[in-house]
XYZ file of C-alpha atoms in Angstrom:
614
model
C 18.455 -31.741 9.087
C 17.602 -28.781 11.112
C 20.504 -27.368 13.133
C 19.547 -25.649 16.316
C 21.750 -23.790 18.498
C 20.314 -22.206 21.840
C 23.182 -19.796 22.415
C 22.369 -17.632 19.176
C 24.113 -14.497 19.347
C 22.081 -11.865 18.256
C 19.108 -13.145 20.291
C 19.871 -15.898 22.597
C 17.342 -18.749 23.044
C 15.060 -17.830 19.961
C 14.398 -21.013 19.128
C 12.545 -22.070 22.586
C 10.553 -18.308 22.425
C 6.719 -18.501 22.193
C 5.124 -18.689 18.824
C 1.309 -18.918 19.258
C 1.899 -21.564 21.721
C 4.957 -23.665 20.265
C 8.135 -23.225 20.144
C 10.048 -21.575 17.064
C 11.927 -24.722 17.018
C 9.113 -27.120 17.086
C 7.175 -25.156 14.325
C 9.951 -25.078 12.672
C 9.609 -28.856 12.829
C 6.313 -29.812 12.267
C 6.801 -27.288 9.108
C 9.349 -29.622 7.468
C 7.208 -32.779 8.570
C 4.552 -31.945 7.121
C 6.215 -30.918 3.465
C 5.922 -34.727 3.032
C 8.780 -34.435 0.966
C 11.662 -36.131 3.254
C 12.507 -39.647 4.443
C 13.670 -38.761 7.599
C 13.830 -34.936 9.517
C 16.159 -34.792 12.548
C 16.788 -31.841 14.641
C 20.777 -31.567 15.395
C 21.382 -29.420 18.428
C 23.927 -28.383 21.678
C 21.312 -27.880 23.437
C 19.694 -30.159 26.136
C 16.527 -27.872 26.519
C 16.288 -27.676 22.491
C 16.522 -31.620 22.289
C 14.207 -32.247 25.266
C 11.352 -30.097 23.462
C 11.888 -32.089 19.845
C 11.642 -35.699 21.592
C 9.285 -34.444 24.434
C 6.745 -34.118 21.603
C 7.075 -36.605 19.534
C 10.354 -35.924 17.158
C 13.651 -37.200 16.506
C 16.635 -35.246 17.670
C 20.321 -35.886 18.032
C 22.420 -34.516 20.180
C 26.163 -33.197 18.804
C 28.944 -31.487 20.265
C 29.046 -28.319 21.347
C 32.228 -27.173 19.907
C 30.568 -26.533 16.403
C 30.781 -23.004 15.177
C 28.151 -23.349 12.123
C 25.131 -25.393 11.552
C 26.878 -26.940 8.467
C 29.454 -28.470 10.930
C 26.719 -29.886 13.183
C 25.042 -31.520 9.816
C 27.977 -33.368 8.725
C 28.869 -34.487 12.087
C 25.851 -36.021 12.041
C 25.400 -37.413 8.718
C 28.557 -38.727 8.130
C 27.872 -42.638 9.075
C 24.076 -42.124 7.285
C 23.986 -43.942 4.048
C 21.771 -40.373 2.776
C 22.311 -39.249 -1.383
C 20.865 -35.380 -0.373
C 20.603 -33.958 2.732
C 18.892 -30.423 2.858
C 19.674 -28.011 5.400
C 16.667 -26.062 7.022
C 17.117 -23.338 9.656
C 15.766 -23.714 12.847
C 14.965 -20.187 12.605
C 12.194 -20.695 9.843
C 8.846 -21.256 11.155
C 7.269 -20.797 8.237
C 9.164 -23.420 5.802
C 6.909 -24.113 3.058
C 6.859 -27.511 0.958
C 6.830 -25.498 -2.668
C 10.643 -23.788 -1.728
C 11.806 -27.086 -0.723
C 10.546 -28.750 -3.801
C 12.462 -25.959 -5.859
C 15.316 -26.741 -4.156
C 15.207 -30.387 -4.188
C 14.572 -30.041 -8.390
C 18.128 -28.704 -9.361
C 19.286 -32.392 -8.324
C 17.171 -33.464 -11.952
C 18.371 -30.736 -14.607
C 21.228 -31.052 -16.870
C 23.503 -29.878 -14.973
C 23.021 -31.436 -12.160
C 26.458 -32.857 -12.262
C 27.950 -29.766 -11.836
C 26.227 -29.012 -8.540
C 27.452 -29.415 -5.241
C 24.670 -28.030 -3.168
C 21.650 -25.336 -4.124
C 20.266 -23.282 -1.896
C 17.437 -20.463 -2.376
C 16.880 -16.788 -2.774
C 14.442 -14.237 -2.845
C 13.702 -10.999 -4.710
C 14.570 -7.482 -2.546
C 12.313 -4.437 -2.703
C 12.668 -3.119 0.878
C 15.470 -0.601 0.816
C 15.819 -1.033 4.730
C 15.907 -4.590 4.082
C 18.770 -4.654 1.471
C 20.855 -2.232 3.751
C 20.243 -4.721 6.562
C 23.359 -6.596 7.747
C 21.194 -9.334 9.270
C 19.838 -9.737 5.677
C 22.276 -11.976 3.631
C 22.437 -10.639 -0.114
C 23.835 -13.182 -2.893
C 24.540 -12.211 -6.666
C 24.730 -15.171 -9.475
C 26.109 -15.558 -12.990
C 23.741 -15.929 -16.010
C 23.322 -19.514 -15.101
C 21.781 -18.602 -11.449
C 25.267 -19.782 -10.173
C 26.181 -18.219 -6.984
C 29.366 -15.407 -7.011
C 29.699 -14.398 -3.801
C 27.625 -13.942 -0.714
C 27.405 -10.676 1.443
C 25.689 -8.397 4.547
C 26.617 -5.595 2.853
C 24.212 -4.328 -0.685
C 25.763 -6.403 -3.629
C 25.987 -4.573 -6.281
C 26.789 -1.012 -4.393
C 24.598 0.889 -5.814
C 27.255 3.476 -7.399
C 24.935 4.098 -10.538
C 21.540 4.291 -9.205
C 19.987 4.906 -12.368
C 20.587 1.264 -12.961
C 17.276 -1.147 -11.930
C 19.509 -4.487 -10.254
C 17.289 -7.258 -8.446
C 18.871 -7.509 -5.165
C 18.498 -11.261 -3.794
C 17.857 -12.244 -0.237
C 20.267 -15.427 0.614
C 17.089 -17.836 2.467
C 18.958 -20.057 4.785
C 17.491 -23.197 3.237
C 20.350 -25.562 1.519
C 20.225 -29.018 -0.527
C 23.730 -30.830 -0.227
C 25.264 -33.567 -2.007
C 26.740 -35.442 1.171
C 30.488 -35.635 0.114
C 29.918 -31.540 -0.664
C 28.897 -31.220 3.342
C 31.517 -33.766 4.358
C 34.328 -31.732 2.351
C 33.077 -28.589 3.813
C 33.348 -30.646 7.161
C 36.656 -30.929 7.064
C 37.750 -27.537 5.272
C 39.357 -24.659 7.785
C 37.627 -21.425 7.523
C 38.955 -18.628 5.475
C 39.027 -15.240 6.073
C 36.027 -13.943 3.549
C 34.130 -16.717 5.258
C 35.259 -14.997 9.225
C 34.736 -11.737 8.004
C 30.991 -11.965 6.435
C 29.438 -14.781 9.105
C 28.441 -16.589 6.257
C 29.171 -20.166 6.251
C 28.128 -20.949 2.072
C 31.035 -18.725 1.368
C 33.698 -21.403 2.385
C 31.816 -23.726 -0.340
C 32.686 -20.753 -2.553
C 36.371 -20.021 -1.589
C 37.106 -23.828 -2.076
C 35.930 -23.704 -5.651
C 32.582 -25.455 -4.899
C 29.162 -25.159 -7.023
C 26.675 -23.302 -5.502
C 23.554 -23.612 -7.667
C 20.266 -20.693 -6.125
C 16.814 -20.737 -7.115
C 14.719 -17.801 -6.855
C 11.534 -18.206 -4.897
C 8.926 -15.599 -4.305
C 8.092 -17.012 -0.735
C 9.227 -14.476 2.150
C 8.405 -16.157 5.399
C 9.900 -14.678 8.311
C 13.674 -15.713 9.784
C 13.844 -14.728 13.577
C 16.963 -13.110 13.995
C 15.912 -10.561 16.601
C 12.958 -9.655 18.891
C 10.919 -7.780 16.173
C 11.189 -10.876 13.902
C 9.248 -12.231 16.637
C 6.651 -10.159 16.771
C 6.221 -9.803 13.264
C 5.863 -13.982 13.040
C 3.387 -13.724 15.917
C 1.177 -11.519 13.676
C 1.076 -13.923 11.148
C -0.031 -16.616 13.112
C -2.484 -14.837 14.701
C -3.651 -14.000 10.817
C -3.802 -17.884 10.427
C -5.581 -18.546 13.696
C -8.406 -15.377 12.455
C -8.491 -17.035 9.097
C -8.919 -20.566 10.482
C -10.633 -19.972 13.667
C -11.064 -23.249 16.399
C -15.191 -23.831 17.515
C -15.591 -21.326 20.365
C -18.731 -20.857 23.331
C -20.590 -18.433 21.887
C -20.056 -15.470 23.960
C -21.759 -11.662 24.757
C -19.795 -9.044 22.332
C -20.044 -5.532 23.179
C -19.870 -3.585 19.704
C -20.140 0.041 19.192
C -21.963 1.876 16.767
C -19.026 4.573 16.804
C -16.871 4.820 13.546
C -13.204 5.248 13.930
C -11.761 7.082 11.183
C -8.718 8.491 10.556
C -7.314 11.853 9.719
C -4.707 13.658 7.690
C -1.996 12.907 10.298
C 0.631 16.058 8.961
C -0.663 19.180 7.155
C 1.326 22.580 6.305
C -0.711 25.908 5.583
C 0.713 28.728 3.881
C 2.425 31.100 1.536
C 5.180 29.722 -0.315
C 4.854 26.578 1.798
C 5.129 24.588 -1.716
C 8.613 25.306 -1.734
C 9.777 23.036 1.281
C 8.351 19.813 -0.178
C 11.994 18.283 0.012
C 12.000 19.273 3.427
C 8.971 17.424 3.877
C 9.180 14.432 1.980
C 12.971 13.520 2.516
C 12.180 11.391 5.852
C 10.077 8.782 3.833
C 12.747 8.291 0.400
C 13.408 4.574 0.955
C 16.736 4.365 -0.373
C 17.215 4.360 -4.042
C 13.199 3.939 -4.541
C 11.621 6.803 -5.944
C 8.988 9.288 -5.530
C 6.792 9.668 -8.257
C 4.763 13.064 -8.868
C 1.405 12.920 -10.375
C 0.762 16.851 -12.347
C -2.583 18.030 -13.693
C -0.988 18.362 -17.084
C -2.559 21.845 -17.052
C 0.827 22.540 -15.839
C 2.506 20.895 -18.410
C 3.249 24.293 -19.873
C 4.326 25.961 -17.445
C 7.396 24.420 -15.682
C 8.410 27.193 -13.857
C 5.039 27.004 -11.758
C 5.646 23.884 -10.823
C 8.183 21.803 -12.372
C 11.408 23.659 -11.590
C 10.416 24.091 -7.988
C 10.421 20.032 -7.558
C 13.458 18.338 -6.301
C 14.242 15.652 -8.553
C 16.660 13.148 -7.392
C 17.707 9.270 -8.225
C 15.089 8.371 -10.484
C 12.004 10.425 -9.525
C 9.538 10.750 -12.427
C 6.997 13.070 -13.104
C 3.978 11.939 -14.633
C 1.594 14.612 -15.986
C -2.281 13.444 -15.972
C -4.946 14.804 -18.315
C -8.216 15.763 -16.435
C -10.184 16.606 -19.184
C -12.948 12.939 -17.829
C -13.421 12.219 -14.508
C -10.574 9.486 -13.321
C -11.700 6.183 -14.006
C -10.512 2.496 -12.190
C -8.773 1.692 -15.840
C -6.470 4.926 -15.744
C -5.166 3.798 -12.118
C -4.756 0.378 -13.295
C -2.558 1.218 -16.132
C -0.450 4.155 -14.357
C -0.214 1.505 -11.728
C 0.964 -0.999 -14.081
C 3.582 1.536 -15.542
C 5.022 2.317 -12.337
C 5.551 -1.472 -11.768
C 6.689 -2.258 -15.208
C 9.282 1.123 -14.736
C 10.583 0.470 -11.363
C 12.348 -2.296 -9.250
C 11.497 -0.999 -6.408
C 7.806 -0.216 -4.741
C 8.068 3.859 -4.762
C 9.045 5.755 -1.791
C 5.959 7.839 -2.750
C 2.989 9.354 -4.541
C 2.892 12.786 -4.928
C -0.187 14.167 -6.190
C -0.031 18.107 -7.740
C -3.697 19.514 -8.929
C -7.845 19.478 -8.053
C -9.863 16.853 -7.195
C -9.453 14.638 -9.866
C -5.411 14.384 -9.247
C -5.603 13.955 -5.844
C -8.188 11.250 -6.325
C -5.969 9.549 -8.079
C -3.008 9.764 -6.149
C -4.725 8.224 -3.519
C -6.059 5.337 -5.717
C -2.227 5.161 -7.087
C -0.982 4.663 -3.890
C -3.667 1.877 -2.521
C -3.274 -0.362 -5.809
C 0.500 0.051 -5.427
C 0.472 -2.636 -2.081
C -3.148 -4.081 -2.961
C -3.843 -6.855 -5.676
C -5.837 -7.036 -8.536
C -8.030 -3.628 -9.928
C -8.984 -0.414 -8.454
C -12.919 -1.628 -9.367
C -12.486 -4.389 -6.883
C -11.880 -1.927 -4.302
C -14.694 0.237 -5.082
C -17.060 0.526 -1.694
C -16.981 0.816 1.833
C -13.668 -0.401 3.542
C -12.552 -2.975 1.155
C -8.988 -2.107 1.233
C -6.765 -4.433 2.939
C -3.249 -3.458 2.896
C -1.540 -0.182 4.169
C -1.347 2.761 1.122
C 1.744 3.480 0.113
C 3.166 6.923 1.836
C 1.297 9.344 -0.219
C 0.868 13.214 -0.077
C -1.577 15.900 -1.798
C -1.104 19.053 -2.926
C -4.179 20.925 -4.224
C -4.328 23.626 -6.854
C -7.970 23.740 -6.831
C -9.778 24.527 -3.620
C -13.309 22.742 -2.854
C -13.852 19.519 -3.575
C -12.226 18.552 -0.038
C -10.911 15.587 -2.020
C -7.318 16.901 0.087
C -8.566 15.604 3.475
C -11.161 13.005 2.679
C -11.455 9.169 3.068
C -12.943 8.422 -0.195
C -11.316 8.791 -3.719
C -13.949 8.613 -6.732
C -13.498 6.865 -9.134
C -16.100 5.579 -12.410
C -15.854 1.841 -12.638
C -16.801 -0.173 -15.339
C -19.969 -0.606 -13.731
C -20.945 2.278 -11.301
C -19.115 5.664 -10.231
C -17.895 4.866 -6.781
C -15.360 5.734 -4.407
C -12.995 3.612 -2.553
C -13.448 4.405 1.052
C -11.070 3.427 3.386
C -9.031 3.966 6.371
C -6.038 4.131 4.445
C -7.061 6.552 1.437
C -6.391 9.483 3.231
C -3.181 11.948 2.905
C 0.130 10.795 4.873
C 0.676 14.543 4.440
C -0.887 17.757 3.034
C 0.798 20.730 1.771
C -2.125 23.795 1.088
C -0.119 26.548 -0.439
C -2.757 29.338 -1.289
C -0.309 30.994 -3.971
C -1.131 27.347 -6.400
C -4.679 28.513 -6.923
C -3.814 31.459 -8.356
C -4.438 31.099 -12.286
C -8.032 28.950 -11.517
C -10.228 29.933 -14.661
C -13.271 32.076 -12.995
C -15.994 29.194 -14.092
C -13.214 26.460 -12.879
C -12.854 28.356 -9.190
C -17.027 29.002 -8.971
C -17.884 25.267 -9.875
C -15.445 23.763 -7.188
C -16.157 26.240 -4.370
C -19.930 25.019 -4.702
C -18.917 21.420 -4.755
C -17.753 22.758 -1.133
C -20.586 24.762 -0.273
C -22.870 21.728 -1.499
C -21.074 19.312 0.628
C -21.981 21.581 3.757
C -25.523 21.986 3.005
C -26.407 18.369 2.513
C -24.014 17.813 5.694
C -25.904 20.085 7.851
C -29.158 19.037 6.141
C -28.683 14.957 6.973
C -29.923 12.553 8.912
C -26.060 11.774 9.423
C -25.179 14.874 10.955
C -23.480 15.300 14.525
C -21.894 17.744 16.620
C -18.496 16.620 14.939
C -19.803 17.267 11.304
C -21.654 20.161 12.005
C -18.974 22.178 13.725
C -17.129 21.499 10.382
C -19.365 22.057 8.372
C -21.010 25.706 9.215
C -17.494 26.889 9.685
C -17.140 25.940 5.831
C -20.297 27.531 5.261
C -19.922 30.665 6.775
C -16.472 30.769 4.798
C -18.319 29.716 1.536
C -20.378 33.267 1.994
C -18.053 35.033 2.568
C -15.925 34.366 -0.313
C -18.839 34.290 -2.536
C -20.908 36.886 -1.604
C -19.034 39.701 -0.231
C -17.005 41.751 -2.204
C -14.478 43.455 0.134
C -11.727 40.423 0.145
C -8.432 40.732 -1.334
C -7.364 37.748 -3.983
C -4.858 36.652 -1.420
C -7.668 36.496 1.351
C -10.173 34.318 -1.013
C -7.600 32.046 -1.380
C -6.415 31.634 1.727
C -10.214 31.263 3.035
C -11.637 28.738 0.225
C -8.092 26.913 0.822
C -9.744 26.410 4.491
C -13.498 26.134 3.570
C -12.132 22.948 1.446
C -10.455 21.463 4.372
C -13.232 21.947 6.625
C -15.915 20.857 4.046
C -14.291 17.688 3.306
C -13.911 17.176 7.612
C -17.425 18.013 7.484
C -18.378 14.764 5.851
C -15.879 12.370 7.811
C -18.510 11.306 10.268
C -21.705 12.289 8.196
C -22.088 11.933 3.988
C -23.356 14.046 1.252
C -26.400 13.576 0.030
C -29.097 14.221 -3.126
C -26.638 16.287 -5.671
C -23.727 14.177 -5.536
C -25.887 11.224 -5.915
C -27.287 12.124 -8.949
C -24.392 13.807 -10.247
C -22.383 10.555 -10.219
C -24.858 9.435 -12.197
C -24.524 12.233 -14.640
C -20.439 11.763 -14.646
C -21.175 7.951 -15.252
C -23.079 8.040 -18.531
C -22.222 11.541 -19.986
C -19.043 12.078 -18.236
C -19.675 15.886 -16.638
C -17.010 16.507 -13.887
C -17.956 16.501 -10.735
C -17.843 20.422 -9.696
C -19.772 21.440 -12.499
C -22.481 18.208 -12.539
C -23.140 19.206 -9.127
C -23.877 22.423 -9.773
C -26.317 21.748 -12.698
C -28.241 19.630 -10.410
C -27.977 21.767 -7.437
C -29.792 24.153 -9.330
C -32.604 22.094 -9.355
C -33.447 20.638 -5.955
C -35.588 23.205 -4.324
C -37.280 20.161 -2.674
C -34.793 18.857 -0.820
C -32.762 21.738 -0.060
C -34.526 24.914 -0.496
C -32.699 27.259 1.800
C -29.033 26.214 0.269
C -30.146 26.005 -3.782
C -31.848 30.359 -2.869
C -28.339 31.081 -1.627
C -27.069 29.038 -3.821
C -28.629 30.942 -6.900
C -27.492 34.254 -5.045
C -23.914 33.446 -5.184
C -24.399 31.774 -9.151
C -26.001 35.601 -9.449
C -23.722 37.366 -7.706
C -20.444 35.925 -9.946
C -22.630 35.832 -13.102
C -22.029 32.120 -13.711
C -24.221 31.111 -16.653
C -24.632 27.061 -15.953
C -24.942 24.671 -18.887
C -28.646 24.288 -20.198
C -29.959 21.171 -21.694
C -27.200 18.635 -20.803
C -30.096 15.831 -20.744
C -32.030 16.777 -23.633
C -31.177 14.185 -26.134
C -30.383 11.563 -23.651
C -31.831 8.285 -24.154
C -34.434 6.049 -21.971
C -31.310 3.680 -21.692
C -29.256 6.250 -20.897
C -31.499 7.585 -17.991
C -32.252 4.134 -16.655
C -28.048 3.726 -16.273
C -28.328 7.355 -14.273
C -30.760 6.442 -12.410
C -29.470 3.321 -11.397
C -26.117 4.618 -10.674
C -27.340 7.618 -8.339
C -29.902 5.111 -6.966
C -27.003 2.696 -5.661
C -25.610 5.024 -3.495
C -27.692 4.127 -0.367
C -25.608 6.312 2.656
C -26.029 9.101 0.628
C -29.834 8.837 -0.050
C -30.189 7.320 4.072
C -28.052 10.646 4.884
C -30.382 12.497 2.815
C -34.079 11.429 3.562
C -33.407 9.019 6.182
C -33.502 5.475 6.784
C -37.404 5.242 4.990
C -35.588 6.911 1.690
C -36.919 4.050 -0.813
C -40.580 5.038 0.215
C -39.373 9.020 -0.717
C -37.460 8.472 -3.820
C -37.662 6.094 -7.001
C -36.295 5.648 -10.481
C -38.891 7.942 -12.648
C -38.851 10.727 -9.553
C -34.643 10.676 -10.430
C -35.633 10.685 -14.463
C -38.257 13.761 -13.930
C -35.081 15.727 -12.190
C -32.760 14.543 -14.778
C -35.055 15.820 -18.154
C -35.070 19.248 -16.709
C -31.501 19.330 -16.610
């Protein structure tokens, strides 16, 4: 039985609205049809118009009085001269009924305490704060036995202690009745729990009946208001994409013109650390928390960092060691803990340090809404679902890794980043005063991962007037910080703080090139971090960049950096064919490099020769 009222309240005439060209009624419908699982589906309205579409195509409707003030009421009118065992209750509202829910339902009806039960009805797990705070979204709590206690629009349990991690349930309006249980409620006056909630089951609870739920993981969509509608409309224009009907071949006019996005909020300055809860406090979702991801470099030092972070609920600070490059299986797992730790998806990820932290916090925050493991995800725009809100905080300026669309990652087959449109920052915070106690070797090796990404920017095939503005602004700031002398600490900071930024825009639209290639492949098999690996093979392209490396050894001069020798030396042939093939399977960067003919310019034992002399 599906009762359908036209006059609903909140939205009047939902059930006749357009849902990819049927009604929400009739979908509704043919949903419950097609389950297979029922002898006999009527639709039980008021409503001439509602009645008029069931029959017009094809379905069985009956018509009750109008008087009815609950679809329960309009049920039992209407089953009470059937010779029926079970009648289940669908809402008309449900265009997305599926047959496994049902089946759930239907199954209480043949455990051992069946006998006990006068109707079951179904309920789904909560992890949208906005949701459970919803009025329109009817919460239920149960006894040990999954026995309903009471029904509400309000949060059951408040949430007085929050440190405590309760499952809220969603009430799904989908019922299985014994018929005397819907005849009894039939004829039962309403109380006043029942009048003051809106919530019809609750009568079947203040008469002392059995109300037996069963959780199922199936969301659908209930349209209670406009934006219900809207949000069923995109999935069934999701099913018609995924399904598509034969079509006449038709002219498409695509563009070769990539649409990225950007760091939508950033905040520059001195001290600007210190208004993170100012920041952040507009995206908390309720009790869930925000979780802060700490080079544990800063483990020692709370004061730095630590004490200055507002704690609240059950935020959690996780500190990260950076001494490899971050790998797919280190997301997975910190992934997994957050999940394992929390009820609720976080509000956010927070990530505090260099590259290598903010690379992960990005990762973090893609395999918290995304399936399966951060290696499947490895690669051009294979990300599916929206990040969770995530923002980065550097402590190390250079490796751009604050404004980029790409977080790198090694894989259990290849060093790879996962490039998307939603890796990047929901928000950036560059306080220059964080890079303050950068080791000198530390603050050389990840300013020239920025100068490096501007040379082999400006040196591309890639390169337009987008990338290039970017990128000889980060240039000329790369000089100046590293060869002039007559800038203050404050100053460098500041300055590399910006070349990092604008290195990092530099290769939005364009790609790096022959060092970071090769010193994935480096980081891969040997695990070198990424400043310093592309420094040691920096040093050793004269060929392909011959301007950059001479100013490059200038500035290596100039701040008496002494670069690891002999890194390579005792590698094996194996080893060096896994390098090889690792830099080699990076094809944007080699096309950005030496064009689209790169194969006929570059090979395996050309990559080996570079890789021995390192």
């Amino acid at each position: 039985m599906i009762p359908a009222r036209y006059a609903a309240t909140r939205f009047p005439g939902k059930l006749m609205q357009d849902l990819g060209g049927k009604s929400v009624i009739r979908r509704t419908y043919e949903a419950t049809i097609n389950s297979g699982l029922f002898d006999s589906v009527y639709v039980v309205t008021d409503s001439d118009i509602i009645y008029d579409e069931i029959i017009s195509h094809g379905g069985v409707a009956i018509m009750s009085k109008k008087e009815h003030t609950c679809g329960s009421d309009r049920i039992a009118e209407a089953v009470e001269n059937m010779d029926v065992d079970i009648v289940v209750n669908v809402q008309g509202d449900e265009p997305f009924t599926d047959r496994e829910s049902l089946e759930k339902v239907l199954s209480v009806f043949y455990e051992e305490d069946s006998d006990k039960i006068d109707l079951a009805s179904l309920m789904t797990p909560m992890e949208d704060w906005d949701d459970i705070m919803n009025p329109n979204s009817v919460k239920v709590i149960v006894d040990e036995n999954n026995y309903a206690l009471y029904f509400s629009r309000a949060p059951i349990p408040y949430p007085r202690d929050r440190e405590i991690n309760h499952t809220y349930h969603k009430h799904k309006g989908v019922y299985a009745f014994r018929k005397q249980a819907i005849l009894d409620f039939y004829h039962l006056s309403m109380r006043s729990l029942e009048a003051s909630e809106k919530i019809e089951c609750i009568r079947y609870l203040e008469y002392g009946k059995n109300i037996k739920m069963v959780e199922t993981q199936h969301e659908g969509v209930e349209i209670d208001t406009p934006e219900d509608l809207e949000r069923a409309k995109k999935i069934i224009n999701k099913e018609n994409l995924l399904n598509p009907k034969p079509v006449t071949a038709t002219k498409v006019i695509t563009s070769n013109h990539r649409n990225f996005p950007m760091v939508p909020k950033v905040v520059f300055g001195e001290g600007c650390f210190n208004q993170i809860q100012e920041i952040i406090s507009p995206e908390r979702n309720g009790v869930a928390p925000f979780i802060y991801l700490i080079d544990s470099v800063f483990e020692n030092n709370p004061s730095f960092i630590e004490e200055r972070i507002p704690l609240l609920y059950t935020d959690e600070i996780i500190y990260i060691s950076t001494a490899e490059e971050p790998k797919t299986s280190q997301v997975d797992t910190i992934v997994s803990k957050i999940k394992d730790n929390y009820q609720y998806i976080p509000s956010g990820i927070i990530g505090i340090g260099g590259g290598s932290i903010l690379d992960l916090s990005k990762a973090v925050a893609i395999m918290l809404s995304n399936p399966g493991s951060a290696a499947d995800y490895q690669g051009w725009d294979l990300v599916k679902n929206k990040a969770v809100y995530h923002v980065g905080i550097p402590t190390i300026s250079g490796t751009g890794a604050e404004v980029s669309r790409t977080t790198v990652l090694t894989g259990p087959e290849r060093k790879l980043g996962i490039n998307s449109d939603f890796t990047p920052f929901d928000q950036v915070i560059l306080d220059p005063t964080l890079i303050n106690g950068v080791p000198k070797d530390q603050w050389f090796y990840t300013g020239m991962d920025c100068y490096i990404h501007c040379v082999e920017s400006l040196d591309g095939t890639y390169l337009n007037a987008f990338s290039q503005s970017y990128g000889e602004k980060a240039l000329d700031l790369c000089k100046e910080i590293f060869l002039e002398n007559n800038l203050t600490k404050e100053d460098i900071d500041a300055k590399l703080m910006m070349a990092s930024w604008h290195g990092g825009m530099s290769i939005a639209y364009s790609q790096v090139g022959v060092a970071h290639a090769m010193s994935y492949g480096l980081a891969y098999v040997l695990g070198t971090k990424h400043g310093i690996g592309n420094c040691i093979v920096f040093d050793k392209l004269e060929e392909y960049y011959p301007k950059g490396v001479a100013v490059f050894k200038q500035m290596k001069e100039f701040h008496d950096i002494k670069l690891p020798q002999g890194i390579c030396a005792d590698v094996t042939e194996e080893q060096l064919n896994v390098m090889t093939k690792v830099a080699l399977s990076l094809e944007p960067l080699w096309e950005n490099a030496l064009g689209c003919d790169w194969k006929s310019k570059i090979n395996a034992d050309k990559l080996k020769e570079i890789y021995r002399s390192l």
